[in-house]
Amino acid sequence: MSPARPCRGLRAAVAASMGLSEGPAGSARSGRLLRPPSPAPAAPGARLLRLPGSGAVRAASPERAGWTEALRAAVAELRAGAVVAVPTDTLYGLACSASCSEALGAVYLAKGRSETKPLAVCLGRVADVYRYCHVRVPEGLLNDLLPGPVTLVMERSEELNKDLNPFTPLVGVRIPDHAFMQDLAQVFGGPLALTSANLSSQASSLNVQEFEDLWPHLSLVIDGGPIGDGQSPECRLGSTVVDLSVPGKFGIIRPGCALESTTVILQKYGLFPSHRSCS
């Protein structure tokens, strides 16, 4: 089993190696204060970077510099063991290195989340799923569902940090249908732990202002603009969570925002609902 990546004390070294400033001496762990390029100031502790255009679609050449800046900054913070807020195809999320045990603890602390509730893993490519999970479904099924607004729960492999969800042999995998998140996961080069950007038991977030209470616990907030129309309750349902750990069967753990289309694909490949399915 791969050991957890040591992350304490790496922030300055990684930031310097990528040409990023570390903030004033003597500041707290989340104490960097940089003003965003808009009238509304960032809360203390959060550096706010806005993606050019829509973060769901890769920036065109004239705007590529801003996209690259956000990508480099996010990768540097994640490799330093920090927690970063990111947009996805469903909701805003909190991401950290899944290999950094200290960062995992920081996510739980920031959200006030019970440590018995698992974190999902975000990957950049379908091929990466085979490294971190024991896959027992056809490759075509994965390609039909990913990237997409689904979380696929499978048996975890020994490649994952033992401190990530140590209470279960399963792990939920996400590949969001979101260009920035796919770029981030691929450039980072390892699994990212991912959960929604909200205090535990509170409503999920569709824009960065909705989780400002969390900003003091974060090093970086990537603003990809509003997600969805923000009007209907369905917009806040999050990904559809599917248990694929039992061969030939599937269970719907959370209906989420893509239940109908996901079920059609699962049945196309001959999978049947298990008794645990809530569909």
mmCIF file of C-alpha atoms in Angstrom:
data_model
loop_
_atom_site.group_PDB
_atom_site.id
_atom_site.type_symbol
_atom_site.label_atom_id
_atom_site.label_comp_id
_atom_site.label_asym_id
_atom_site.label_seq_id
_atom_site.Cartn_x
_atom_site.Cartn_y
_atom_site.Cartn_z
ATOM 1 C CA MET A 1 0.000 0.000 0.000
ATOM 2 C CA SER A 2 1.406 3.345 -0.951
ATOM 3 C CA PRO A 3 2.456 5.506 2.023
ATOM 4 C CA ALA A 4 0.830 8.872 2.548
ATOM 5 C CA ARG A 5 2.742 11.702 0.912
ATOM 6 C CA PRO A 6 4.467 13.918 3.503
ATOM 7 C CA CYS A 7 3.016 17.404 3.104
ATOM 8 C CA ARG A 8 3.853 19.509 6.147
ATOM 9 C CA GLY A 9 6.299 22.278 5.325
ATOM 10 C CA LEU A 10 6.139 21.843 1.558
ATOM 11 C CA ARG A 11 4.108 24.964 0.786
ATOM 12 C CA ALA A 12 7.017 27.408 0.513
ATOM 13 C CA ALA A 13 9.215 25.047 -1.477
ATOM 14 C CA VAL A 14 6.546 24.169 -4.012
ATOM 15 C CA ALA A 15 5.338 27.750 -4.362
ATOM 16 C CA ALA A 16 8.879 28.996 -4.929
ATOM 17 C CA SER A 17 9.579 26.302 -7.511
ATOM 18 C CA MET A 18 6.591 27.463 -9.552
ATOM 19 C CA GLY A 19 7.290 31.157 -9.162
ATOM 20 C CA LEU A 20 4.432 31.779 -6.725
ATOM 21 C CA SER A 21 4.612 34.014 -3.663
ATOM 22 C CA GLU A 22 4.087 32.552 -0.226
ATOM 23 C CA GLY A 23 2.564 35.603 1.500
ATOM 24 C CA PRO A 24 3.721 37.631 4.485
ATOM 25 C CA ALA A 25 5.938 36.081 7.099
ATOM 26 C CA GLY A 26 4.193 35.092 10.272
ATOM 27 C CA SER A 27 0.817 34.598 8.635
ATOM 28 C CA ALA A 28 -1.374 31.697 9.683
ATOM 29 C CA ARG A 29 -1.622 28.534 7.593
ATOM 30 C CA SER A 30 -4.584 30.044 5.774
ATOM 31 C CA GLY A 31 -3.390 33.596 6.224
ATOM 32 C CA ARG A 32 -2.510 34.709 2.695
ATOM 33 C CA LEU A 33 -4.582 37.762 1.810
ATOM 34 C CA LEU A 34 -4.690 38.729 -1.828
ATOM 35 C CA ARG A 35 -7.414 40.868 -3.343
ATOM 36 C CA PRO A 36 -9.392 39.467 -6.271
ATOM 37 C CA PRO A 37 -9.691 41.546 -9.425
ATOM 38 C CA SER A 38 -13.259 42.653 -8.631
ATOM 39 C CA PRO A 39 -15.026 45.080 -6.289
ATOM 40 C CA ALA A 40 -15.764 42.344 -3.731
ATOM 41 C CA PRO A 41 -12.698 41.537 -1.572
ATOM 42 C CA ALA A 42 -11.731 37.984 -0.762
ATOM 43 C CA ALA A 43 -12.147 36.806 2.791
ATOM 44 C CA PRO A 44 -8.892 36.541 4.768
ATOM 45 C CA GLY A 45 -7.022 33.389 3.900
ATOM 46 C CA ALA A 46 -8.315 32.797 0.398
ATOM 47 C CA ARG A 47 -6.614 33.753 -2.824
ATOM 48 C CA LEU A 48 -9.322 34.128 -5.452
ATOM 49 C CA LEU A 49 -8.594 33.429 -9.120
ATOM 50 C CA ARG A 50 -11.262 33.753 -11.784
ATOM 51 C CA LEU A 51 -11.189 31.474 -14.794
ATOM 52 C CA PRO A 52 -11.484 33.256 -18.143
ATOM 53 C CA GLY A 53 -14.774 32.579 -19.885
ATOM 54 C CA SER A 54 -16.534 29.489 -18.595
ATOM 55 C CA GLY A 55 -14.372 27.104 -16.619
ATOM 56 C CA ALA A 56 -16.386 24.233 -18.035
ATOM 57 C CA VAL A 57 -14.854 24.902 -21.469
ATOM 58 C CA ARG A 58 -11.140 25.340 -22.119
ATOM 59 C CA ALA A 59 -10.130 28.936 -22.641
ATOM 60 C CA ALA A 60 -9.384 30.160 -26.152
ATOM 61 C CA SER A 61 -5.865 31.288 -27.001
ATOM 62 C CA PRO A 62 -6.273 34.980 -26.054
ATOM 63 C CA GLU A 63 -7.433 33.992 -22.568
ATOM 64 C CA ARG A 64 -5.099 31.052 -22.094
ATOM 65 C CA ALA A 65 -2.735 32.961 -19.810
ATOM 66 C CA GLY A 66 -5.407 33.364 -17.131
ATOM 67 C CA TRP A 67 -6.363 29.690 -17.427
ATOM 68 C CA THR A 68 -2.733 28.621 -17.063
ATOM 69 C CA GLU A 69 -2.202 30.917 -14.075
ATOM 70 C CA ALA A 70 -5.157 29.375 -12.242
ATOM 71 C CA LEU A 71 -4.027 25.857 -13.151
ATOM 72 C CA ARG A 72 -0.435 26.403 -11.993
ATOM 73 C CA ALA A 73 -1.540 28.044 -8.758
ATOM 74 C CA ALA A 74 -3.993 25.248 -7.942
ATOM 75 C CA VAL A 75 -1.449 22.513 -8.642
ATOM 76 C CA ALA A 76 1.148 24.250 -6.467
ATOM 77 C CA GLU A 77 -1.243 24.563 -3.535
ATOM 78 C CA LEU A 78 -2.459 20.982 -3.839
ATOM 79 C CA ARG A 79 1.093 19.634 -3.955
ATOM 80 C CA ALA A 80 1.887 21.690 -0.864
ATOM 81 C CA GLY A 81 -0.892 19.962 1.081
ATOM 82 C CA ALA A 82 -3.443 22.788 0.915
ATOM 83 C CA VAL A 83 -7.194 22.694 0.373
ATOM 84 C CA VAL A 84 -8.504 24.390 -2.784
ATOM 85 C CA ALA A 85 -12.070 25.255 -3.809
ATOM 86 C CA VAL A 86 -12.876 24.261 -7.387
ATOM 87 C CA PRO A 87 -15.815 24.317 -9.805
ATOM 88 C CA THR A 88 -17.109 21.036 -11.195
ATOM 89 C CA ASP A 89 -19.865 19.985 -13.577
ATOM 90 C CA THR A 90 -22.384 19.730 -10.713
ATOM 91 C CA LEU A 91 -21.370 21.840 -7.686
ATOM 92 C CA TYR A 92 -18.424 23.721 -6.225
ATOM 93 C CA GLY A 93 -16.101 21.373 -4.393
ATOM 94 C CA LEU A 94 -13.179 21.236 -1.996
ATOM 95 C CA ALA A 95 -10.147 19.390 -3.328
ATOM 96 C CA CYS A 96 -6.890 18.248 -1.795
ATOM 97 C CA SER A 97 -4.244 15.646 -2.502
ATOM 98 C CA ALA A 98 -5.656 12.233 -1.646
ATOM 99 C CA SER A 99 -2.107 11.175 -0.805
ATOM 100 C CA CYS A 100 -1.668 13.829 1.899
ATOM 101 C CA SER A 101 -3.172 12.674 5.180
ATOM 102 C CA GLU A 102 -2.852 16.112 6.765
ATOM 103 C CA ALA A 103 -4.795 17.689 3.905
ATOM 104 C CA LEU A 104 -7.547 15.082 4.229
ATOM 105 C CA GLY A 105 -7.922 16.011 7.879
ATOM 106 C CA ALA A 106 -8.086 19.698 6.962
ATOM 107 C CA VAL A 107 -11.030 19.042 4.624
ATOM 108 C CA TYR A 108 -12.999 17.288 7.364
ATOM 109 C CA LEU A 109 -12.166 20.061 9.824
ATOM 110 C CA ALA A 110 -13.166 22.865 7.444
ATOM 111 C CA LYS A 111 -16.551 21.298 6.655
ATOM 112 C CA GLY A 112 -17.274 20.010 10.142
ATOM 113 C CA ARG A 113 -17.754 16.676 8.431
ATOM 114 C CA SER A 114 -17.909 13.375 10.272
ATOM 115 C CA GLU A 115 -14.794 11.317 9.590
ATOM 116 C CA THR A 116 -17.046 8.298 9.020
ATOM 117 C CA LYS A 117 -18.307 9.906 5.792
ATOM 118 C CA PRO A 118 -16.129 9.120 2.776
ATOM 119 C CA LEU A 119 -14.484 11.496 0.336
ATOM 120 C CA ALA A 120 -14.610 10.826 -3.391
ATOM 121 C CA VAL A 121 -11.522 10.654 -5.606
ATOM 122 C CA CYS A 122 -11.249 12.864 -8.676
ATOM 123 C CA LEU A 123 -9.175 11.590 -11.603
ATOM 124 C CA GLY A 124 -8.222 13.057 -14.962
ATOM 125 C CA ARG A 125 -8.697 10.098 -17.317
ATOM 126 C CA VAL A 126 -10.728 6.908 -17.493
ATOM 127 C CA ALA A 127 -7.462 4.958 -17.731
ATOM 128 C CA ASP A 128 -6.587 6.187 -14.223
ATOM 129 C CA VAL A 129 -9.610 4.395 -12.774
ATOM 130 C CA TYR A 130 -7.883 1.049 -13.346
ATOM 131 C CA ARG A 131 -4.925 2.139 -11.233
ATOM 132 C CA TYR A 132 -6.921 3.153 -8.202
ATOM 133 C CA CYS A 133 -9.849 0.709 -8.393
ATOM 134 C CA HIS A 134 -10.528 -2.938 -9.078
ATOM 135 C CA VAL A 135 -12.859 -2.541 -12.052
ATOM 136 C CA ARG A 136 -15.489 -5.249 -12.634
ATOM 137 C CA VAL A 137 -17.557 -3.579 -15.345
ATOM 138 C CA PRO A 138 -16.980 -3.310 -19.104
ATOM 139 C CA GLU A 139 -14.638 -0.568 -20.267
ATOM 140 C CA GLY A 140 -17.387 0.727 -22.530
ATOM 141 C CA LEU A 141 -19.564 1.395 -19.496
ATOM 142 C CA LEU A 142 -16.893 3.591 -17.934
ATOM 143 C CA ASN A 143 -16.409 5.440 -21.198
ATOM 144 C CA ASP A 144 -20.158 6.041 -21.511
ATOM 145 C CA LEU A 145 -20.471 7.417 -17.968
ATOM 146 C CA LEU A 146 -17.174 9.293 -17.629
ATOM 147 C CA PRO A 147 -16.524 12.154 -17.792
ATOM 148 C CA GLY A 148 -19.926 13.004 -16.391
ATOM 149 C CA PRO A 149 -22.028 13.992 -13.359
ATOM 150 C CA VAL A 150 -21.645 10.591 -11.687
ATOM 151 C CA THR A 151 -19.627 9.076 -8.860
ATOM 152 C CA LEU A 152 -18.806 5.408 -9.424
ATOM 153 C CA VAL A 153 -18.179 3.372 -6.280
ATOM 154 C CA MET A 154 -15.821 0.421 -6.696
ATOM 155 C CA GLU A 155 -13.369 -1.634 -4.693
ATOM 156 C CA ARG A 156 -10.289 0.452 -4.037
ATOM 157 C CA SER A 157 -6.785 -0.656 -4.938
ATOM 158 C CA GLU A 158 -3.698 -0.531 -2.740
ATOM 159 C CA GLU A 159 -2.476 2.507 -4.673
ATOM 160 C CA LEU A 160 -4.660 4.794 -2.573
ATOM 161 C CA ASN A 161 -3.535 6.360 0.690
ATOM 162 C CA LYS A 162 -4.632 4.127 3.575
ATOM 163 C CA ASP A 163 -5.809 7.225 5.477
ATOM 164 C CA LEU A 164 -8.367 8.013 2.779
ATOM 165 C CA ASN A 165 -11.663 6.505 3.967
ATOM 166 C CA PRO A 166 -9.927 3.856 6.126
ATOM 167 C CA PHE A 167 -13.299 2.482 7.265
ATOM 168 C CA THR A 168 -14.311 1.058 3.867
ATOM 169 C CA PRO A 169 -12.761 -1.073 1.120
ATOM 170 C CA LEU A 170 -14.664 0.974 -1.476
ATOM 171 C CA VAL A 171 -14.033 4.371 -3.056
ATOM 172 C CA GLY A 172 -16.137 6.707 -5.169
ATOM 173 C CA VAL A 173 -14.507 7.950 -8.375
ATOM 174 C CA ARG A 174 -15.311 11.185 -10.201
ATOM 175 C CA ILE A 175 -14.174 12.518 -13.567
ATOM 176 C CA PRO A 176 -16.206 15.709 -13.885
ATOM 177 C CA ASP A 177 -17.353 16.834 -17.318
ATOM 178 C CA HIS A 178 -15.531 20.094 -16.688
ATOM 179 C CA ALA A 179 -12.458 21.165 -18.651
ATOM 180 C CA PHE A 180 -10.624 22.878 -15.797
ATOM 181 C CA MET A 181 -11.112 19.948 -13.431
ATOM 182 C CA GLN A 182 -9.872 17.479 -16.020
ATOM 183 C CA ASP A 183 -6.806 19.638 -16.701
ATOM 184 C CA LEU A 184 -6.188 20.029 -12.970
ATOM 185 C CA ALA A 185 -6.342 16.299 -12.242
ATOM 186 C CA GLN A 186 -4.095 15.477 -15.189
ATOM 187 C CA VAL A 187 -1.455 18.101 -14.424
ATOM 188 C CA PHE A 188 -1.509 17.287 -10.704
ATOM 189 C CA GLY A 189 -0.701 13.722 -11.641
ATOM 190 C CA GLY A 190 -2.333 11.874 -8.766
ATOM 191 C CA PRO A 191 -5.722 11.288 -7.137
ATOM 192 C CA LEU A 192 -7.515 14.303 -5.681
ATOM 193 C CA ALA A 193 -9.894 13.923 -2.772
ATOM 194 C CA LEU A 194 -13.103 15.785 -3.587
ATOM 195 C CA THR A 195 -16.198 16.773 -1.631
ATOM 196 C CA SER A 196 -18.800 19.519 -1.879
ATOM 197 C CA ALA A 197 -17.874 23.066 -0.808
ATOM 198 C CA ASN A 198 -20.280 23.643 2.051
ATOM 199 C CA LEU A 199 -20.489 23.170 5.770
ATOM 200 C CA SER A 200 -21.705 19.695 6.610
ATOM 201 C CA SER A 201 -25.520 19.354 6.451
ATOM 202 C CA GLN A 202 -25.903 22.752 4.752
ATOM 203 C CA ALA A 203 -26.926 23.441 1.158
ATOM 204 C CA SER A 204 -24.391 22.802 -1.581
ATOM 205 C CA SER A 205 -22.848 25.726 -3.475
ATOM 206 C CA LEU A 206 -23.380 26.879 -7.050
ATOM 207 C CA ASN A 207 -21.166 29.982 -6.840
ATOM 208 C CA VAL A 208 -18.159 30.998 -4.746
ATOM 209 C CA GLN A 209 -20.073 33.509 -2.617
ATOM 210 C CA GLU A 210 -22.253 30.747 -1.206
ATOM 211 C CA PHE A 211 -19.364 29.175 0.708
ATOM 212 C CA GLU A 212 -17.547 32.306 1.898
ATOM 213 C CA ASP A 213 -17.643 30.922 5.452
ATOM 214 C CA LEU A 214 -15.116 28.312 4.313
ATOM 215 C CA TRP A 215 -12.667 30.749 2.696
ATOM 216 C CA PRO A 216 -10.555 31.283 5.842
ATOM 217 C CA HIS A 217 -9.827 27.528 5.798
ATOM 218 C CA LEU A 218 -8.716 27.526 2.158
ATOM 219 C CA SER A 219 -5.572 28.604 0.373
ATOM 220 C CA LEU A 220 -7.130 29.174 -3.034
ATOM 221 C CA VAL A 221 -10.605 29.609 -4.519
ATOM 222 C CA ILE A 222 -10.997 29.002 -8.248
ATOM 223 C CA ASP A 223 -14.016 30.938 -9.486
ATOM 224 C CA GLY A 224 -15.497 29.339 -12.588
ATOM 225 C CA GLY A 225 -18.689 31.380 -12.443
ATOM 226 C CA PRO A 226 -22.190 30.188 -11.561
ATOM 227 C CA ILE A 227 -22.954 26.485 -12.042
ATOM 228 C CA GLY A 228 -26.345 25.631 -13.536
ATOM 229 C CA ASP A 229 -29.283 28.006 -13.530
ATOM 230 C CA GLY A 230 -29.333 28.260 -9.735
ATOM 231 C CA GLN A 231 -33.134 28.306 -9.653
ATOM 232 C CA SER A 232 -34.396 24.724 -9.373
ATOM 233 C CA PRO A 233 -33.622 22.495 -6.366
ATOM 234 C CA GLU A 234 -32.358 19.847 -8.802
ATOM 235 C CA CYS A 235 -29.304 22.015 -9.455
ATOM 236 C CA ARG A 236 -28.018 21.266 -5.958
ATOM 237 C CA LEU A 237 -28.445 17.488 -5.993
ATOM 238 C CA GLY A 238 -24.824 16.783 -6.876
ATOM 239 C CA SER A 239 -23.579 13.792 -8.821
ATOM 240 C CA THR A 240 -25.480 10.538 -9.107
ATOM 241 C CA VAL A 241 -23.646 8.009 -6.906
ATOM 242 C CA VAL A 242 -23.641 4.427 -8.215
ATOM 243 C CA ASP A 243 -22.323 1.325 -6.445
ATOM 244 C CA LEU A 244 -20.570 -0.900 -9.003
ATOM 245 C CA SER A 245 -18.730 -3.084 -6.496
ATOM 246 C CA VAL A 246 -20.939 -6.141 -7.057
ATOM 247 C CA PRO A 247 -20.414 -7.824 -10.461
ATOM 248 C CA GLY A 248 -23.479 -7.706 -12.682
ATOM 249 C CA LYS A 249 -25.404 -5.357 -10.404
ATOM 250 C CA PHE A 250 -25.638 -1.687 -9.564
ATOM 251 C CA GLY A 251 -26.983 0.200 -6.585
ATOM 252 C CA ILE A 252 -28.021 3.848 -6.540
ATOM 253 C CA ILE A 253 -26.549 5.304 -3.370
ATOM 254 C CA ARG A 254 -27.665 8.847 -4.207
ATOM 255 C CA PRO A 255 -30.053 9.703 -7.077
ATOM 256 C CA GLY A 256 -28.318 13.011 -7.765
ATOM 257 C CA CYS A 257 -28.807 15.038 -10.918
ATOM 258 C CA ALA A 258 -28.354 12.344 -13.581
ATOM 259 C CA LEU A 259 -30.337 9.337 -12.342
ATOM 260 C CA GLU A 260 -32.413 8.650 -15.433
ATOM 261 C CA SER A 261 -29.626 8.863 -18.013
ATOM 262 C CA THR A 262 -27.239 6.916 -15.776
ATOM 263 C CA THR A 263 -29.746 4.095 -15.238
ATOM 264 C CA VAL A 264 -30.317 3.772 -18.988
ATOM 265 C CA ILE A 265 -26.571 3.330 -19.560
ATOM 266 C CA LEU A 266 -26.213 0.803 -16.738
ATOM 267 C CA GLN A 267 -29.052 -1.321 -18.072
ATOM 268 C CA LYS A 268 -27.649 -1.084 -21.600
ATOM 269 C CA TYR A 269 -24.679 -3.103 -20.310
ATOM 270 C CA GLY A 270 -26.898 -5.733 -18.680
ATOM 271 C CA LEU A 271 -26.530 -4.569 -15.078
ATOM 272 C CA PHE A 272 -29.502 -5.012 -12.764
ATOM 273 C CA PRO A 273 -30.473 -3.032 -9.661
ATOM 274 C CA SER A 274 -29.325 -4.609 -6.419
ATOM 275 C CA HIS A 275 -31.437 -4.744 -3.285
ATOM 276 C CA ARG A 276 -29.422 -1.783 -1.991
ATOM 277 C CA SER A 277 -30.520 0.470 -4.838
ATOM 278 C CA CYS A 278 -32.746 3.400 -3.908
ATOM 279 C CA SER A 279 -33.811 4.035 -7.502
#
